[in-house]
PDB file of C-alpha atoms and ligand atoms in Angstrom:
ATOM      1  CA  MET U  25     -90.193  59.824  41.850  1.00  0.00           C
ATOM      2  CA  GLU U  26     -89.157  61.535  38.189  1.00  0.00           C
ATOM      3  CA  SER U  27     -86.068  62.786  39.675  1.00  0.00           C
ATOM      4  CA  ASP U  28     -84.547  59.551  40.935  1.00  0.00           C
ATOM      5  CA  ARG U  29     -84.992  58.273  37.412  1.00  0.00           C
ATOM      6  CA  ARG U  30     -81.721  57.288  35.417  1.00  0.00           C
ATOM      7  CA  ASP U  31     -81.344  59.325  32.044  1.00  0.00           C
ATOM      8  CA  TRP U  32     -80.556  56.084  29.672  1.00  0.00           C
ATOM      9  CA  LEU U  33     -79.681  58.623  26.885  1.00  0.00           C
ATOM     10  CA  GLU U  34     -77.130  60.145  28.931  1.00  0.00           C
ATOM     11  CA  TRP U  35     -76.097  56.597  29.963  1.00  0.00           C
ATOM     12  CA  HIS U  36     -74.664  56.279  26.701  1.00  0.00           C
ATOM     13  CA  LYS U  37     -72.255  59.148  27.062  1.00  0.00           C
ATOM     14  CA  PRO U  38     -69.414  56.850  28.144  1.00  0.00           C
ATOM     15  CA  TYR U  39     -69.072  55.090  25.050  1.00  0.00           C
ATOM     16  CA  ASP U  40     -67.824  58.382  23.094  1.00  0.00           C
ATOM     17  CA  ASP U  41     -64.804  58.181  25.404  1.00  0.00           C
ATOM     18  CA  PRO U  42     -62.840  55.121  23.933  1.00  0.00           C
ATOM     19  CA  ASN U  43     -60.833  54.556  27.000  1.00  0.00           C
ATOM     20  CA  SER U  44     -63.924  54.517  29.202  1.00  0.00           C
ATOM     21  CA  SER U  45     -64.602  51.298  31.206  1.00  0.00           C
ATOM     22  CA  LEU U  46     -68.020  51.146  29.223  1.00  0.00           C
ATOM     23  CA  SER U  47     -66.336  51.078  25.687  1.00  0.00           C
ATOM     24  CA  ARG U  48     -63.897  48.303  26.881  1.00  0.00           C
ATOM     25  CA  ARG U  49     -66.914  46.454  28.017  1.00  0.00           C
ATOM     26  CA  LEU U  50     -68.504  47.059  24.524  1.00  0.00           C
ATOM     27  CA  ALA U  51     -65.396  45.767  22.901  1.00  0.00           C
ATOM     28  CA  ILE U  52     -65.951  42.343  24.560  1.00  0.00           C
ATOM     29  CA  VAL U  53     -69.216  42.299  23.740  1.00  0.00           C
ATOM     30  CA  ARG U  54     -68.982  42.916  20.176  1.00  0.00           C
ATOM     31  CA  ARG U  55     -66.104  40.439  19.869  1.00  0.00           C
ATOM     32  CA  GLU U  56     -68.413  37.897  21.767  1.00  0.00           C
ATOM     33  CA  LEU U  57     -71.238  38.693  19.510  1.00  0.00           C
ATOM     34  CA  ALA U  58     -69.019  38.187  16.318  1.00  0.00           C
ATOM     35  CA  SER U  59     -67.620  35.042  17.339  1.00  0.00           C
ATOM     36  CA  ALA U  60     -71.274  33.641  18.235  1.00  0.00           C
ATOM     37  CA  LEU U  61     -72.245  34.685  14.714  1.00  0.00           C
ATOM     38  CA  ASP U  62     -69.180  33.306  12.987  1.00  0.00           C
ATOM     39  CA  ALA U  63     -69.945  29.866  15.164  1.00  0.00           C
ATOM     40  CA  HIS U  64     -73.424  29.876  13.577  1.00  0.00           C
ATOM     41  CA  GLY U  65     -72.416  28.742  10.104  1.00  0.00           C
ATOM     42  CA  PRO U  66     -74.278  30.231   6.963  1.00  0.00           C
ATOM     43  CA  LYS U  67     -77.965  29.548   7.734  1.00  0.00           C
ATOM     44  CA  PRO U  68     -80.557  31.807   8.641  1.00  0.00           C
ATOM     45  CA  LEU U  69     -80.031  33.534  12.386  1.00  0.00           C
ATOM     46  CA  ARG U  70     -82.508  35.387  14.345  1.00  0.00           C
ATOM     47  CA  LEU U  71     -80.829  37.665  17.220  1.00  0.00           C
ATOM     48  CA  VAL U  72     -82.590  39.622  19.836  1.00  0.00           C
ATOM     49  CA  SER U  73     -81.215  42.415  22.508  1.00  0.00           C
ATOM     50  CA  MET U  74     -83.122  43.200  25.283  1.00  0.00           C
ATOM     51  CA  CYS U  75     -82.932  46.674  26.797  1.00  0.00           C
ATOM     52  CA  ALA U  76     -80.983  47.126  23.521  1.00  0.00           C
ATOM     53  CA  GLY U  77     -79.947  50.790  24.218  1.00  0.00           C
ATOM     54  CA  GLN U  78     -78.634  52.653  21.063  1.00  0.00           C
ATOM     55  CA  GLY U  79     -77.754  49.073  19.589  1.00  0.00           C
ATOM     56  CA  ARG U  80     -74.144  50.421  19.917  1.00  0.00           C
ATOM     57  CA  ASP U  81     -73.128  46.428  20.253  1.00  0.00           C
ATOM     58  CA  VAL U  82     -75.150  44.725  17.765  1.00  0.00           C
ATOM     59  CA  VAL U  83     -75.555  47.297  14.619  1.00  0.00           C
ATOM     60  CA  PRO U  84     -71.871  48.205  13.846  1.00  0.00           C
ATOM     61  CA  VAL U  85     -70.967  44.218  14.341  1.00  0.00           C
ATOM     62  CA  LEU U  86     -73.764  43.088  12.001  1.00  0.00           C
ATOM     63  CA  ALA U  87     -73.037  45.793   9.451  1.00  0.00           C
ATOM     64  CA  ALA U  88     -69.394  44.587   9.337  1.00  0.00           C
ATOM     65  CA  HIS U  89     -70.480  40.817   9.360  1.00  0.00           C
ATOM     66  CA  HIS U  90     -70.447  38.336   6.380  1.00  0.00           C
ATOM     67  CA  MET U  91     -73.972  37.270   8.174  1.00  0.00           C
ATOM     68  CA  ARG U  92     -75.317  40.501   8.126  1.00  0.00           C
ATOM     69  CA  SER U  93     -77.859  39.560   4.969  1.00  0.00           C
ATOM     70  CA  GLN U  94     -78.606  36.175   7.045  1.00  0.00           C
ATOM     71  CA  THR U  95     -79.450  37.918  10.258  1.00  0.00           C
ATOM     72  CA  THR U  96     -82.837  39.389  11.419  1.00  0.00           C
ATOM     73  CA  ALA U  97     -82.008  41.246  14.491  1.00  0.00           C
ATOM     74  CA  THR U  98     -85.017  42.585  16.950  1.00  0.00           C
ATOM     75  CA  LEU U  99     -83.924  45.485  19.082  1.00  0.00           C
ATOM     76  CA  VAL U 100     -86.282  46.077  22.007  1.00  0.00           C
ATOM     77  CA  GLU U 101     -85.708  49.247  24.115  1.00  0.00           C
ATOM     78  CA  LEU U 102     -88.055  51.619  25.969  1.00  0.00           C
ATOM     79  CA  ASP U 103     -86.496  55.039  25.596  1.00  0.00           C
ATOM     80  CA  LYS U 104     -87.593  56.894  22.308  1.00  0.00           C
ATOM     81  CA  ARG U 105     -84.770  58.863  21.941  1.00  0.00           C
ATOM     82  CA  ASN U 106     -82.162  55.496  21.885  1.00  0.00           C
ATOM     83  CA  THR U 107     -84.551  53.831  19.270  1.00  0.00           C
ATOM     84  CA  ASN U 108     -84.227  56.474  17.006  1.00  0.00           C
ATOM     85  CA  ILE U 109     -80.534  56.311  17.572  1.00  0.00           C
ATOM     86  CA  ALA U 110     -80.465  52.956  16.616  1.00  0.00           C
ATOM     87  CA  LYS U 111     -82.608  52.848  13.903  1.00  0.00           C
ATOM     88  CA  SER U 112     -80.787  55.838  12.197  1.00  0.00           C
ATOM     89  CA  ASP U 113     -77.458  53.889  12.399  1.00  0.00           C
ATOM     90  CA  ALA U 114     -79.114  50.513  11.395  1.00  0.00           C
ATOM     91  CA  LYS U 115     -80.427  52.548   8.374  1.00  0.00           C
ATOM     92  CA  ALA U 116     -77.166  54.527   7.677  1.00  0.00           C
ATOM     93  CA  ARG U 117     -75.434  51.114   7.602  1.00  0.00           C
ATOM     94  CA  GLY U 118     -77.742  49.728   5.462  1.00  0.00           C
ATOM     95  CA  LEU U 119     -79.121  46.980   7.265  1.00  0.00           C
ATOM     96  CA  THR U 120     -82.930  46.317   6.427  1.00  0.00           C
ATOM     97  CA  ASN U 121     -83.297  43.410   8.594  1.00  0.00           C
ATOM     98  CA  VAL U 122     -82.771  45.082  12.005  1.00  0.00           C
ATOM     99  CA  ARG U 123     -85.952  45.836  13.430  1.00  0.00           C
ATOM    100  CA  VAL U 124     -86.468  48.357  16.523  1.00  0.00           C
ATOM    101  CA  VAL U 125     -89.126  47.680  18.750  1.00  0.00           C
ATOM    102  CA  GLU U 126     -90.036  50.620  21.262  1.00  0.00           C
ATOM    103  CA  GLY U 127     -91.600  48.222  23.654  1.00  0.00           C
ATOM    104  CA  ASP U 128     -90.894  46.647  27.280  1.00  0.00           C
ATOM    105  CA  ALA U 129     -88.248  43.962  27.124  1.00  0.00           C
ATOM    106  CA  ALA U 130     -89.024  42.496  30.461  1.00  0.00           C
ATOM    107  CA  LEU U 131     -92.396  41.191  28.776  1.00  0.00           C
ATOM    108  CA  THR U 132     -92.086  38.120  26.762  1.00  0.00           C
ATOM    109  CA  ASP U 133     -94.949  39.465  24.525  1.00  0.00           C
ATOM    110  CA  SER U 134     -92.392  41.866  23.134  1.00  0.00           C
ATOM    111  CA  TYR U 135     -90.424  38.919  21.612  1.00  0.00           C
ATOM    112  CA  ALA U 136     -93.442  37.418  19.655  1.00  0.00           C
ATOM    113  CA  GLY U 137     -92.641  36.669  16.313  1.00  0.00           C
ATOM    114  CA  SER U 138     -88.852  37.412  16.808  1.00  0.00           C
ATOM    115  CA  VAL U 139     -88.137  34.135  18.924  1.00  0.00           C
ATOM    116  CA  PRO U 140     -86.840  31.465  19.106  1.00  0.00           C
ATOM    117  CA  ALA U 141     -83.470  33.401  18.963  1.00  0.00           C
ATOM    118  CA  ASP U 142     -80.139  31.996  17.873  1.00  0.00           C
ATOM    119  CA  ILE U 143     -78.325  34.927  19.662  1.00  0.00           C
ATOM    120  CA  VAL U 144     -79.978  36.872  23.008  1.00  0.00           C
ATOM    121  CA  LEU U 145     -78.257  40.033  24.161  1.00  0.00           C
ATOM    122  CA  ALA U 146     -79.016  40.871  27.872  1.00  0.00           C
ATOM    123  CA  CYS U 147     -76.278  43.762  28.428  1.00  0.00           C
ATOM    124  CA  GLY U 148     -77.049  46.335  30.904  1.00  0.00           C
ATOM    125  CA  ILE U 149     -80.123  44.660  32.603  1.00  0.00           C
ATOM    126  CA  PHE U 150     -78.741  42.616  35.438  1.00  0.00           C
ATOM    127  CA  GLY U 151     -77.367  45.911  37.335  1.00  0.00           C
ATOM    128  CA  ASN U 152     -80.649  47.353  37.571  1.00  0.00           C
ATOM    129  CA  ILE U 153     -83.130  44.745  38.468  1.00  0.00           C
ATOM    130  CA  VAL U 154     -83.354  42.858  41.795  1.00  0.00           C
ATOM    131  CA  ASP U 155     -81.570  39.141  42.394  1.00  0.00           C
ATOM    132  CA  ASP U 156     -84.822  37.403  42.134  1.00  0.00           C
ATOM    133  CA  ASP U 157     -85.605  39.024  38.815  1.00  0.00           C
ATOM    134  CA  ILE U 158     -82.181  38.100  37.140  1.00  0.00           C
ATOM    135  CA  ARG U 159     -82.903  34.653  38.223  1.00  0.00           C
ATOM    136  CA  ARG U 160     -86.299  34.790  36.869  1.00  0.00           C
ATOM    137  CA  THR U 161     -85.227  36.265  33.395  1.00  0.00           C
ATOM    138  CA  ILE U 162     -82.438  33.810  33.244  1.00  0.00           C
ATOM    139  CA  GLU U 163     -84.882  30.699  33.593  1.00  0.00           C
ATOM    140  CA  THR U 164     -87.040  32.310  31.242  1.00  0.00           C
ATOM    141  CA  LEU U 165     -84.336  32.591  28.521  1.00  0.00           C
ATOM    142  CA  PRO U 166     -84.914  28.985  27.495  1.00  0.00           C
ATOM    143  CA  THR U 167     -88.111  30.098  26.196  1.00  0.00           C
ATOM    144  CA  LEU U 168     -86.844  32.731  23.966  1.00  0.00           C
ATOM    145  CA  CYS U 169     -84.044  30.636  22.590  1.00  0.00           C
ATOM    146  CA  ALA U 170     -83.466  28.296  19.940  1.00  0.00           C
ATOM    147  CA  ARG U 171     -81.579  25.236  20.179  1.00  0.00           C
ATOM    148  CA  GLY U 172     -77.812  25.705  21.168  1.00  0.00           C
ATOM    149  CA  ALA U 173     -78.764  29.639  21.432  1.00  0.00           C
ATOM    150  CA  THR U 174     -76.046  31.638  22.933  1.00  0.00           C
ATOM    151  CA  VAL U 175     -76.516  34.318  25.279  1.00  0.00           C
ATOM    152  CA  ILE U 176     -74.286  37.335  25.948  1.00  0.00           C
ATOM    153  CA  TRP U 177     -74.769  39.001  29.653  1.00  0.00           C
ATOM    154  CA  THR U 178     -73.082  41.759  31.687  1.00  0.00           C
ATOM    155  CA  ARG U 179     -73.255  42.665  35.384  1.00  0.00           C
ATOM    156  CA  GLY U 180     -70.854  45.185  37.112  1.00  0.00           C
ATOM    157  CA  ARG U 181     -68.928  44.132  40.428  1.00  0.00           C
ATOM    158  CA  GLU U 182     -70.337  45.768  43.440  1.00  0.00           C
ATOM    159  CA  GLN U 183     -68.022  47.147  46.160  1.00  0.00           C
ATOM    160  CA  HIS U 184     -68.629  44.168  48.511  1.00  0.00           C
ATOM    161  CA  ARG U 185     -69.745  41.706  46.307  1.00  0.00           C
ATOM    162  CA  ASP U 186     -69.619  40.239  42.893  1.00  0.00           C
ATOM    163  CA  LEU U 187     -73.033  39.138  41.495  1.00  0.00           C
ATOM    164  CA  SER U 188     -71.548  37.602  38.528  1.00  0.00           C
ATOM    165  CA  GLN U 189     -70.631  34.629  40.295  1.00  0.00           C
ATOM    166  CA  ASP U 190     -74.185  33.812  41.514  1.00  0.00           C
ATOM    167  CA  ILE U 191     -75.616  34.815  38.014  1.00  0.00           C
ATOM    168  CA  ARG U 192     -72.894  32.019  36.522  1.00  0.00           C
ATOM    169  CA  LYS U 193     -74.195  29.478  38.758  1.00  0.00           C
ATOM    170  CA  TRP U 194     -78.047  30.253  37.778  1.00  0.00           C
ATOM    171  CA  PHE U 195     -77.251  29.818  34.109  1.00  0.00           C
ATOM    172  CA  GLY U 196     -75.366  26.686  34.782  1.00  0.00           C
ATOM    173  CA  SER U 197     -78.537  25.520  36.701  1.00  0.00           C
ATOM    174  CA  THR U 198     -80.980  26.422  34.102  1.00  0.00           C
ATOM    175  CA  GLY U 199     -79.000  24.295  31.497  1.00  0.00           C
ATOM    176  CA  PHE U 200     -76.595  26.706  30.126  1.00  0.00           C
ATOM    177  CA  ARG U 201     -73.102  25.735  29.468  1.00  0.00           C
ATOM    178  CA  GLU U 202     -70.438  28.602  29.685  1.00  0.00           C
ATOM    179  CA  VAL U 203     -68.651  29.295  27.050  1.00  0.00           C
ATOM    180  CA  ALA U 204     -66.791  32.790  28.099  1.00  0.00           C
ATOM    181  CA  PHE U 205     -66.610  34.828  31.034  1.00  0.00           C
ATOM    182  CA  HIS U 206     -64.562  38.563  31.351  1.00  0.00           C
ATOM    183  CA  ALA U 207     -63.676  39.697  34.591  1.00  0.00           C
ATOM    184  CA  PRO U 208     -60.586  41.799  33.693  1.00  0.00           C
ATOM    185  CA  GLU U 209     -59.101  42.715  37.264  1.00  0.00           C
ATOM    186  CA  ASP U 210     -58.939  46.442  36.933  1.00  0.00           C
ATOM    187  CA  ALA U 211     -62.517  46.832  35.846  1.00  0.00           C
ATOM    188  CA  ARG U 212     -65.642  46.080  37.430  1.00  0.00           C
ATOM    189  CA  PHE U 213     -67.695  45.044  34.614  1.00  0.00           C
ATOM    190  CA  ARG U 214     -68.146  41.141  33.926  1.00  0.00           C
ATOM    191  CA  VAL U 215     -69.194  39.917  30.710  1.00  0.00           C
ATOM    192  CA  GLY U 216     -70.541  36.087  30.279  1.00  0.00           C
ATOM    193  CA  VAL U 217     -71.247  34.099  27.041  1.00  0.00           C
ATOM    194  CA  SER U 218     -73.369  31.067  27.741  1.00  0.00           C
ATOM    195  CA  ARG U 219     -74.891  28.698  25.290  1.00  0.00           C
ATOM    196  CA  LEU U 220     -78.170  26.541  25.906  1.00  0.00           C
ATOM    197  CA  ALA U 221     -77.326  23.067  26.351  1.00  0.00           C
ATOM    198  CA  ILE U 222     -80.714  21.344  27.167  1.00  0.00           C
ATOM    199  CA  PRO U 223     -83.949  21.666  24.644  1.00  0.00           C
ATOM    200  CA  PRO U 224     -85.702  25.082  24.219  1.00  0.00           C
ATOM    201  CA  LYS U 225     -88.759  25.363  26.013  1.00  0.00           C
ATOM    202  CA  PRO U 226     -92.109  26.565  24.382  1.00  0.00           C
ATOM    203  CA  PHE U 227     -92.687  30.367  24.000  1.00  0.00           C
ATOM    204  CA  ALA U 228     -95.123  31.792  26.472  1.00  0.00           C
ATOM    205  CA  ARG U 229     -97.123  35.165  26.328  1.00  0.00           C
ATOM    206  CA  GLY U 230     -97.943  37.073  29.615  1.00  0.00           C
ATOM    207  CA  ILE U 231     -94.454  36.817  31.495  1.00  0.00           C
ATOM    208  CA  ARG U 232     -92.872  39.654  32.966  1.00  0.00           C
ATOM    209  CA  MET U 233     -89.162  38.825  33.753  1.00  0.00           C
ATOM    210  CA  PHE U 234     -88.024  41.989  35.811  1.00  0.00           C
ATOM    211  CA  ARG U 235     -88.482  45.608  36.644  1.00  0.00           C
ATOM    212  CA  PHE U 236     -85.778  48.101  36.641  1.00  0.00           C
ATOM    213  CA  VAL U 237     -85.306  49.456  40.006  1.00  0.00           C
ATOM    214  CA  ARG U 238     -84.470  53.107  38.820  1.00  0.00           C
TER     215      ARG U 238
HETATM  216  C1  LIG P 317     -77.677  49.657  31.148  1.00  0.00           C
HETATM  217  S1  LIG P 317     -78.781  50.496  29.554  1.00  0.00           S
HETATM  218  C2  LIG P 317     -77.813  49.308  28.331  1.00  0.00           C
HETATM  219  C3  LIG P 317     -77.942  49.617  27.087  1.00  0.00           C
HETATM  220  C4  LIG P 317     -77.514  48.485  25.807  1.00  0.00           C
HETATM  221  N1  LIG P 317     -78.052  47.172  26.030  1.00  0.00           N
HETATM  222  C5  LIG P 317     -75.766  48.593  26.055  1.00  0.00           C
HETATM  223  O1  LIG P 317     -75.455  47.776  27.058  1.00  0.00           O
HETATM  224  O2  LIG P 317     -75.448  49.367  25.340  1.00  0.00           O
HETATM  225  C6  LIG P 317     -79.965  50.237  29.857  1.00  0.00           C
HETATM  226  C7  LIG P 317     -81.319  50.246  28.802  1.00  0.00           C
HETATM  227  O3  LIG P 317     -82.200  49.827  28.967  1.00  0.00           O
HETATM  228  C8  LIG P 317     -83.504  50.530  28.784  1.00  0.00           C
HETATM  229  N2  LIG P 317     -84.599  49.876  29.670  1.00  0.00           N
HETATM  230  C9  LIG P 317     -84.624  50.174  31.139  1.00  0.00           C
HETATM  231  N3  LIG P 317     -85.995  49.327  31.348  1.00  0.00           N
HETATM  232  C10 LIG P 317     -86.532  48.717  29.912  1.00  0.00           C
HETATM  233  C11 LIG P 317     -87.651  47.865  29.618  1.00  0.00           C
HETATM  234  N4  LIG P 317     -88.377  47.466  30.725  1.00  0.00           N
HETATM  235  N5  LIG P 317     -87.673  47.435  28.169  1.00  0.00           N
HETATM  236  C12 LIG P 317     -86.814  48.059  27.388  1.00  0.00           C
HETATM  237  N6  LIG P 317     -85.814  48.800  27.185  1.00  0.00           N
HETATM  238  C13 LIG P 317     -85.889  49.239  29.063  1.00  0.00           C
HETATM  239  C14 LIG P 317     -83.047  51.612  29.130  1.00  0.00           C
HETATM  240  O4  LIG P 317     -83.992  52.860  28.173  1.00  0.00           O
HETATM  241  C15 LIG P 317     -81.605  51.828  28.791  1.00  0.00           C
HETATM  242  O5  LIG P 317     -81.372  52.226  27.448  1.00  0.00           O
END
């Protein structure tokens, strides 16, 4: 039903309050992204952001980073209002290598030509899809990743369960090594950083990784 749908423009509002939990999460994601860019070394890099929203994590970090001209970033986001904001922000910051795609981030086809990626962001996804889809997404990531790629992901803790523990296990059993995991005691969000420790798998079109449940 239309009225049950989440308004994904509105969802970004708490970012305007620097003390909100979402802003705290954003600060960690940005820091981890900057570290992943630092760690890559001075060679061309590909980055993809799945369900990128307004690009509030990628765009400012890239703009301020010495890797900005070496990095090609692809942001995949369904909501045109959000893609417009991401595009204007990238333009205002003079980033010419940021491609904002209005498309379905759940379909591997959306990444054709943009992968294998050295950095993948999966932020704000795992709390909106069923557990089996989280697992399928993690298991598909090696087909989108370059050798040694870094994946930055988020998930909120619920009142009676903290699925981030299972997510960490699923990354491990898929061939990722954990680089960092943030779980502040006074917050519900969790941020994980995992690095691909097995050879990447061949990219394949036609795979649907997930469906948002709202
Ligand atoms: C929770 S927000 C996260 C946004 C951003 N990654 C962040 O952390 O700031 C989820 C975003 O996913 C987008 N979205 C939902 N389903 C999508 C899909 N199948 N493909 C691409 N984007 C999608 C929504 O429009 C929304 O902007």
